[in-house]
Amino acid sequence: MPATLEVESTLTDRYQTTVPETVRRALRLGKRDKIHYAIRSSGEVVLTRAETIEAQDPVLGAFLDLLARDIATQPQRLQAIDASLVQRLHTLTDGVDVDLDAALSADDE
């Protein structure tokens, strides 16, 4: 299958490179995503987005780690959520549809 688009990047002295924007977009790569390399006997390297068993959001993971450390070090700060707050949250989000698989706009990336 012939390539429909070709791009290049340069290796640094430390053998690092920036993944070109066109490749990042084609593979739907975000910051901290992992890349999978398949090296064929012909020397051809196929680059794909690595699939993780658990799709983890690095920002969410860091936030959850922060919460876990805070709870472990200061458990006295924990408070129950007030029923009126729960009702307000339901009111604010009632009827809001979210497509978690939809691509982000350029402004949101």
CSV table of N, CA and C in Angstrom, one decimal, residues 8-108:
chain,number,residue,atom,x,y,z
A,8,GLU,N,9.0,14.0,7.9
A,8,GLU,CA,10.3,13.7,8.4
A,8,GLU,C,10.4,14.4,9.8
A,9,SER,N,11.3,13.9,10.6
A,9,SER,CA,11.7,14.5,11.8
A,9,SER,C,13.2,14.2,12.0
A,10,THR,N,13.9,15.0,12.8
A,10,THR,CA,15.3,14.9,13.0
A,10,THR,C,15.6,14.3,14.4
A,11,LEU,N,16.6,13.5,14.5
A,11,LEU,CA,17.1,13.0,15.8
A,11,LEU,C,18.0,14.0,16.4
A,12,THR,N,17.9,14.2,17.7
A,12,THR,CA,18.8,15.0,18.4
A,12,THR,C,20.1,14.2,18.8
A,13,ASP,N,21.0,14.9,19.4
A,13,ASP,CA,22.2,14.2,19.9
A,13,ASP,C,21.9,13.1,20.9
A,14,ARG,N,20.8,13.2,21.5
A,14,ARG,CA,20.3,12.2,22.5
A,14,ARG,C,19.4,11.2,21.9
A,15,TYR,N,19.3,11.1,20.6
A,15,TYR,CA,18.4,10.1,19.9
A,15,TYR,C,17.0,10.4,20.1
A,16,GLN,N,16.6,11.6,20.4
A,16,GLN,CA,15.2,11.9,20.6
A,16,GLN,C,14.7,12.7,19.4
A,17,THR,N,13.4,12.7,19.2
A,17,THR,CA,12.7,13.4,18.1
A,17,THR,C,11.4,13.9,18.5
A,18,THR,N,10.9,14.8,17.8
A,18,THR,CA,9.5,15.3,18.0
A,18,THR,C,8.6,14.6,17.0
A,19,VAL,N,7.5,14.1,17.4
A,19,VAL,CA,6.6,13.4,16.5
A,19,VAL,C,5.9,14.5,15.7
A,20,PRO,N,6.0,14.5,14.4
A,20,PRO,CA,5.4,15.6,13.6
A,20,PRO,C,3.9,15.7,13.9
A,21,GLU,N,3.3,16.9,13.8
A,21,GLU,CA,1.9,17.2,14.0
A,21,GLU,C,1.0,16.3,13.2
A,22,THR,N,1.3,16.1,11.9
A,22,THR,CA,0.5,15.3,11.1
A,22,THR,C,0.4,13.9,11.6
A,23,VAL,N,1.5,13.4,12.1
A,23,VAL,CA,1.5,12.0,12.6
A,23,VAL,C,0.7,12.0,13.9
A,24,ARG,N,0.9,13.0,14.8
A,24,ARG,CA,0.1,13.0,16.1
A,24,ARG,C,-1.4,13.0,15.8
A,25,ARG,N,-1.8,13.8,14.8
A,25,ARG,CA,-3.2,13.9,14.5
A,25,ARG,C,-3.7,12.6,13.9
A,26,ALA,N,-2.9,12.0,13.0
A,26,ALA,CA,-3.4,10.8,12.4
A,26,ALA,C,-3.5,9.6,13.4
A,27,LEU,N,-2.6,9.6,14.4
A,27,LEU,CA,-2.7,8.6,15.4
A,27,LEU,C,-3.5,9.0,16.7
A,28,ARG,N,-4.0,10.2,16.6
A,28,ARG,CA,-4.8,10.8,17.8
A,28,ARG,C,-4.0,10.7,19.0
A,29,LEU,N,-2.7,11.2,19.0
A,29,LEU,CA,-1.8,11.1,20.1
A,29,LEU,C,-1.9,12.4,20.9
A,30,GLY,N,-1.9,12.3,22.2
A,30,GLY,CA,-1.9,13.4,23.1
A,30,GLY,C,-0.7,13.3,24.0
A,31,LYS,N,-0.5,14.3,24.8
A,31,LYS,CA,0.6,14.3,25.7
A,31,LYS,C,0.6,13.1,26.6
A,32,ARG,N,1.8,12.5,26.8
A,32,ARG,CA,2.0,11.4,27.6
A,32,ARG,C,1.4,10.1,27.0
A,33,ASP,N,0.8,10.1,25.8
A,33,ASP,CA,0.4,8.8,25.2
A,33,ASP,C,1.6,8.0,24.8
A,34,LYS,N,1.4,6.7,24.7
A,34,LYS,CA,2.5,5.8,24.4
A,34,LYS,C,2.4,5.5,22.9
A,35,ILE,N,3.6,5.2,22.3
A,35,ILE,CA,3.7,4.9,20.9
A,35,ILE,C,4.2,3.5,20.8
A,36,HIS,N,3.6,2.7,19.9
A,36,HIS,CA,4.0,1.3,19.7
A,36,HIS,C,4.8,1.2,18.3
A,37,TYR,N,6.0,0.6,18.3
A,37,TYR,CA,6.8,0.4,17.2
A,37,TYR,C,6.8,-1.1,16.8
A,38,ALA,N,6.4,-1.4,15.5
A,38,ALA,CA,6.5,-2.8,15.0
A,38,ALA,C,7.6,-2.7,14.0
A,39,ILE,N,8.7,-3.5,14.2
A,39,ILE,CA,9.9,-3.5,13.3
A,39,ILE,C,9.8,-4.8,12.4
A,40,ARG,N,9.6,-4.6,11.1
A,40,ARG,CA,9.5,-5.7,10.2
A,40,ARG,C,10.8,-6.2,9.7
A,41,SER,N,10.9,-7.4,9.3
A,41,SER,CA,12.2,-8.0,8.8
A,41,SER,C,12.8,-7.2,7.7
A,42,SER,N,12.0,-6.4,6.9
A,42,SER,CA,12.5,-5.6,5.8
A,42,SER,C,13.1,-4.3,6.3
A,43,GLY,N,13.1,-4.1,7.6
A,43,GLY,CA,13.6,-2.8,8.1
A,43,GLY,C,12.6,-1.7,8.3
A,44,GLU,N,11.4,-2.0,7.7
A,44,GLU,CA,10.3,-1.0,7.8
A,44,GLU,C,9.8,-1.0,9.3
A,45,VAL,N,9.5,0.2,9.8
A,45,VAL,CA,9.0,0.4,11.1
A,45,VAL,C,7.6,1.0,11.0
A,46,VAL,N,6.7,0.3,11.7
A,46,VAL,CA,5.3,0.8,11.7
A,46,VAL,C,5.0,1.4,13.0
A,47,LEU,N,4.6,2.6,13.0
A,47,LEU,CA,4.3,3.4,14.2
A,47,LEU,C,2.8,3.4,14.4
A,48,THR,N,2.3,3.0,15.6
A,48,THR,CA,0.9,3.1,16.0
A,48,THR,C,0.8,3.6,17.4
A,49,ARG,N,-0.4,4.0,17.7
A,49,ARG,CA,-0.8,4.5,19.0
A,49,ARG,C,-0.9,3.2,19.9
A,50,ALA,N,-0.1,3.2,21.0
A,50,ALA,CA,-0.2,2.0,21.9
A,50,ALA,C,-1.5,2.0,22.6
A,51,GLU,N,-2.2,0.9,22.6
A,51,GLU,CA,-3.4,0.8,23.4
A,51,GLU,C,-3.1,0.3,24.8
A,52,THR,N,-3.6,0.9,25.7
A,52,THR,CA,-3.4,0.5,27.1
A,52,THR,C,-4.6,-0.3,27.6
A,53,ILE,N,-4.4,-1.2,28.5
A,53,ILE,CA,-5.5,-2.0,29.1
A,53,ILE,C,-6.5,-1.1,29.7
A,54,GLU,N,-6.0,-0.1,30.5
A,54,GLU,CA,-6.9,0.9,31.1
A,54,GLU,C,-6.6,2.2,30.4
A,55,ALA,N,-7.5,2.8,29.7
A,55,ALA,CA,-7.2,4.1,29.2
A,55,ALA,C,-7.1,5.1,30.3
A,56,GLN,N,-5.9,5.5,30.6
A,56,GLN,CA,-5.7,6.4,31.7
A,56,GLN,C,-5.4,7.8,31.3
A,57,ASP,N,-6.0,8.8,31.9
A,57,ASP,CA,-5.8,10.2,31.6
A,57,ASP,C,-4.7,10.6,32.6
A,58,PRO,N,-3.6,11.1,32.1
A,58,PRO,CA,-2.5,11.4,33.0
A,58,PRO,C,-2.8,12.6,33.9
A,59,VAL,N,-3.6,13.5,33.5
A,59,VAL,CA,-4.0,14.6,34.3
A,59,VAL,C,-5.0,14.1,35.4
A,60,LEU,N,-5.9,13.3,35.1
A,60,LEU,CA,-6.8,12.7,36.0
A,60,LEU,C,-6.1,11.9,37.0
A,61,GLY,N,-5.1,11.1,36.5
A,61,GLY,CA,-4.3,10.2,37.4
A,61,GLY,C,-3.5,11.0,38.4
A,62,ALA,N,-2.9,12.1,38.0
A,62,ALA,CA,-2.2,13.0,38.9
A,62,ALA,C,-3.1,13.6,39.9
A,63,PHE,N,-4.3,14.0,39.5
A,63,PHE,CA,-5.2,14.6,40.4
A,63,PHE,C,-5.7,13.6,41.5
A,64,LEU,N,-6.0,12.3,41.0
A,64,LEU,CA,-6.4,11.3,41.9
A,64,LEU,C,-5.3,10.9,42.9
A,65,ASP,N,-4.0,10.9,42.4
A,65,ASP,CA,-2.9,10.7,43.3
A,65,ASP,C,-2.8,11.8,44.4
A,66,LEU,N,-3.0,13.1,44.0
A,66,LEU,CA,-3.0,14.2,44.9
A,66,LEU,C,-4.1,14.0,46.0
A,67,LEU,N,-5.3,13.6,45.5
A,67,LEU,CA,-6.4,13.4,46.5
A,67,LEU,C,-6.1,12.2,47.5
A,68,ALA,N,-5.5,11.2,46.9
A,68,ALA,CA,-5.2,10.0,47.8
A,68,ALA,C,-4.1,10.4,48.8
A,69,ARG,N,-3.1,11.2,48.4
A,69,ARG,CA,-2.1,11.6,49.4
A,69,ARG,C,-2.7,12.5,50.5
A,70,ASP,N,-3.6,13.4,50.0
A,70,ASP,CA,-4.2,14.4,51.0
A,70,ASP,C,-5.1,13.6,51.9
A,71,ILE,N,-5.9,12.6,51.5
A,71,ILE,CA,-6.8,11.9,52.3
A,71,ILE,C,-5.9,11.1,53.3
A,72,ALA,N,-4.8,10.5,52.9
A,72,ALA,CA,-4.0,9.7,53.7
A,72,ALA,C,-3.3,10.5,54.8
A,73,THR,N,-2.9,11.7,54.5
A,73,THR,CA,-2.2,12.6,55.4
A,73,THR,C,-3.1,13.4,56.3
A,74,GLN,N,-4.3,13.7,55.8
A,74,GLN,CA,-5.2,14.6,56.6
A,74,GLN,C,-6.6,14.1,56.5
A,75,PRO,N,-6.9,12.9,57.0
A,75,PRO,CA,-8.3,12.3,56.9
A,75,PRO,C,-9.3,13.1,57.7
A,76,GLN,N,-8.9,13.9,58.6
A,76,GLN,CA,-9.9,14.8,59.3
A,76,GLN,C,-10.6,15.8,58.4
A,77,ARG,N,-10.0,16.1,57.3
A,77,ARG,CA,-10.6,17.0,56.4
A,77,ARG,C,-11.8,16.5,55.6
A,78,LEU,N,-12.0,15.2,55.5
A,78,LEU,CA,-13.0,14.6,54.8
A,78,LEU,C,-14.4,15.1,55.3
A,79,GLN,N,-15.3,15.4,54.4
A,79,GLN,CA,-16.6,15.8,54.7
A,79,GLN,C,-17.6,15.1,53.8
A,80,ALA,N,-18.8,14.9,54.3
A,80,ALA,CA,-19.9,14.3,53.5
A,80,ALA,C,-20.4,15.4,52.6
A,81,ILE,N,-20.9,14.9,51.4
A,81,ILE,CA,-21.5,15.8,50.4
A,81,ILE,C,-22.9,16.1,50.9
A,82,ASP,N,-23.2,17.4,50.9
A,82,ASP,CA,-24.6,17.8,51.3
A,82,ASP,C,-25.6,17.4,50.3
A,83,ALA,N,-26.8,17.0,50.6
A,83,ALA,CA,-27.8,16.6,49.7
A,83,ALA,C,-28.2,17.7,48.8
A,84,SER,N,-28.2,18.9,49.3
A,84,SER,CA,-28.6,20.1,48.4
A,84,SER,C,-27.5,20.3,47.3
A,85,LEU,N,-26.3,20.0,47.6
A,85,LEU,CA,-25.2,20.2,46.6
A,85,LEU,C,-25.5,19.1,45.5
A,86,VAL,N,-25.8,17.9,45.9
A,86,VAL,CA,-26.1,16.8,44.9
A,86,VAL,C,-27.2,17.2,44.0
A,87,GLN,N,-28.3,17.8,44.6
A,87,GLN,CA,-29.5,18.2,43.9
A,87,GLN,C,-29.1,19.3,42.9
A,88,ARG,N,-28.3,20.2,43.3
A,88,ARG,CA,-27.8,21.4,42.5
A,88,ARG,C,-27.0,20.8,41.3
A,89,LEU,N,-26.1,19.9,41.6
A,89,LEU,CA,-25.4,19.3,40.5
A,89,LEU,C,-26.2,18.6,39.5
A,90,HIS,N,-27.3,17.9,39.9
A,90,HIS,CA,-28.2,17.2,39.0
A,90,HIS,C,-28.9,18.2,38.2
A,91,THR,N,-29.3,19.3,38.8
A,91,THR,CA,-30.0,20.4,38.1
A,91,THR,C,-29.2,21.0,37.0
A,92,LEU,N,-27.9,21.3,37.3
A,92,LEU,CA,-27.0,21.9,36.4
A,92,LEU,C,-26.6,21.0,35.2
A,93,THR,N,-26.6,19.7,35.4
A,93,THR,CA,-26.2,18.8,34.4
A,93,THR,C,-27.4,18.1,33.7
A,94,ASP,N,-28.6,18.3,34.1
A,94,ASP,CA,-29.7,17.6,33.5
A,94,ASP,C,-29.9,18.0,32.0
A,95,GLY,N,-29.9,17.0,31.2
A,95,GLY,CA,-30.1,17.2,29.8
A,95,GLY,C,-28.8,17.4,29.0
A,96,VAL,N,-27.7,17.4,29.7
A,96,VAL,CA,-26.4,17.7,29.0
A,96,VAL,C,-25.9,16.4,28.4
A,97,ASP,N,-25.7,16.3,27.1
A,97,ASP,CA,-25.2,15.1,26.5
A,97,ASP,C,-23.7,15.3,26.2
A,98,VAL,N,-22.9,14.3,26.5
A,98,VAL,CA,-21.5,14.3,26.3
A,98,VAL,C,-21.1,13.1,25.5
A,99,ASP,N,-20.3,13.4,24.4
A,99,ASP,CA,-19.8,12.3,23.6
A,99,ASP,C,-18.3,12.2,23.9
A,100,LEU,N,-17.9,11.2,24.8
A,100,LEU,CA,-16.6,11.1,25.2
A,100,LEU,C,-15.6,10.6,24.1
A,101,ASP,N,-16.2,10.1,23.0
A,101,ASP,CA,-15.4,9.7,21.8
A,101,ASP,C,-15.2,10.8,20.8
A,102,ALA,N,-15.9,11.9,21.0
A,102,ALA,CA,-15.8,13.0,20.0
A,102,ALA,C,-14.4,13.6,20.1
A,103,ALA,N,-13.9,14.0,18.9
A,103,ALA,CA,-12.6,14.7,18.9
A,103,ALA,C,-12.7,16.1,19.4
A,104,LEU,N,-11.6,16.5,20.1
A,104,LEU,CA,-11.6,17.9,20.6
A,104,LEU,C,-11.4,18.9,19.5
A,105,SER,N,-11.9,20.1,19.6
A,105,SER,CA,-11.7,21.1,18.6
A,105,SER,C,-10.2,21.6,18.8
A,106,ALA,N,-9.7,22.3,17.8
A,106,ALA,CA,-8.4,22.8,17.9
A,106,ALA,C,-8.2,23.7,19.1
A,107,ASP,N,-9.2,24.4,19.5
A,107,ASP,CA,-9.1,25.3,20.7
A,107,ASP,C,-9.0,24.5,22.0
A,108,ASP,N,-9.5,23.3,22.0
A,108,ASP,CA,-9.6,22.5,23.2
A,108,ASP,C,-8.3,21.7,23.4
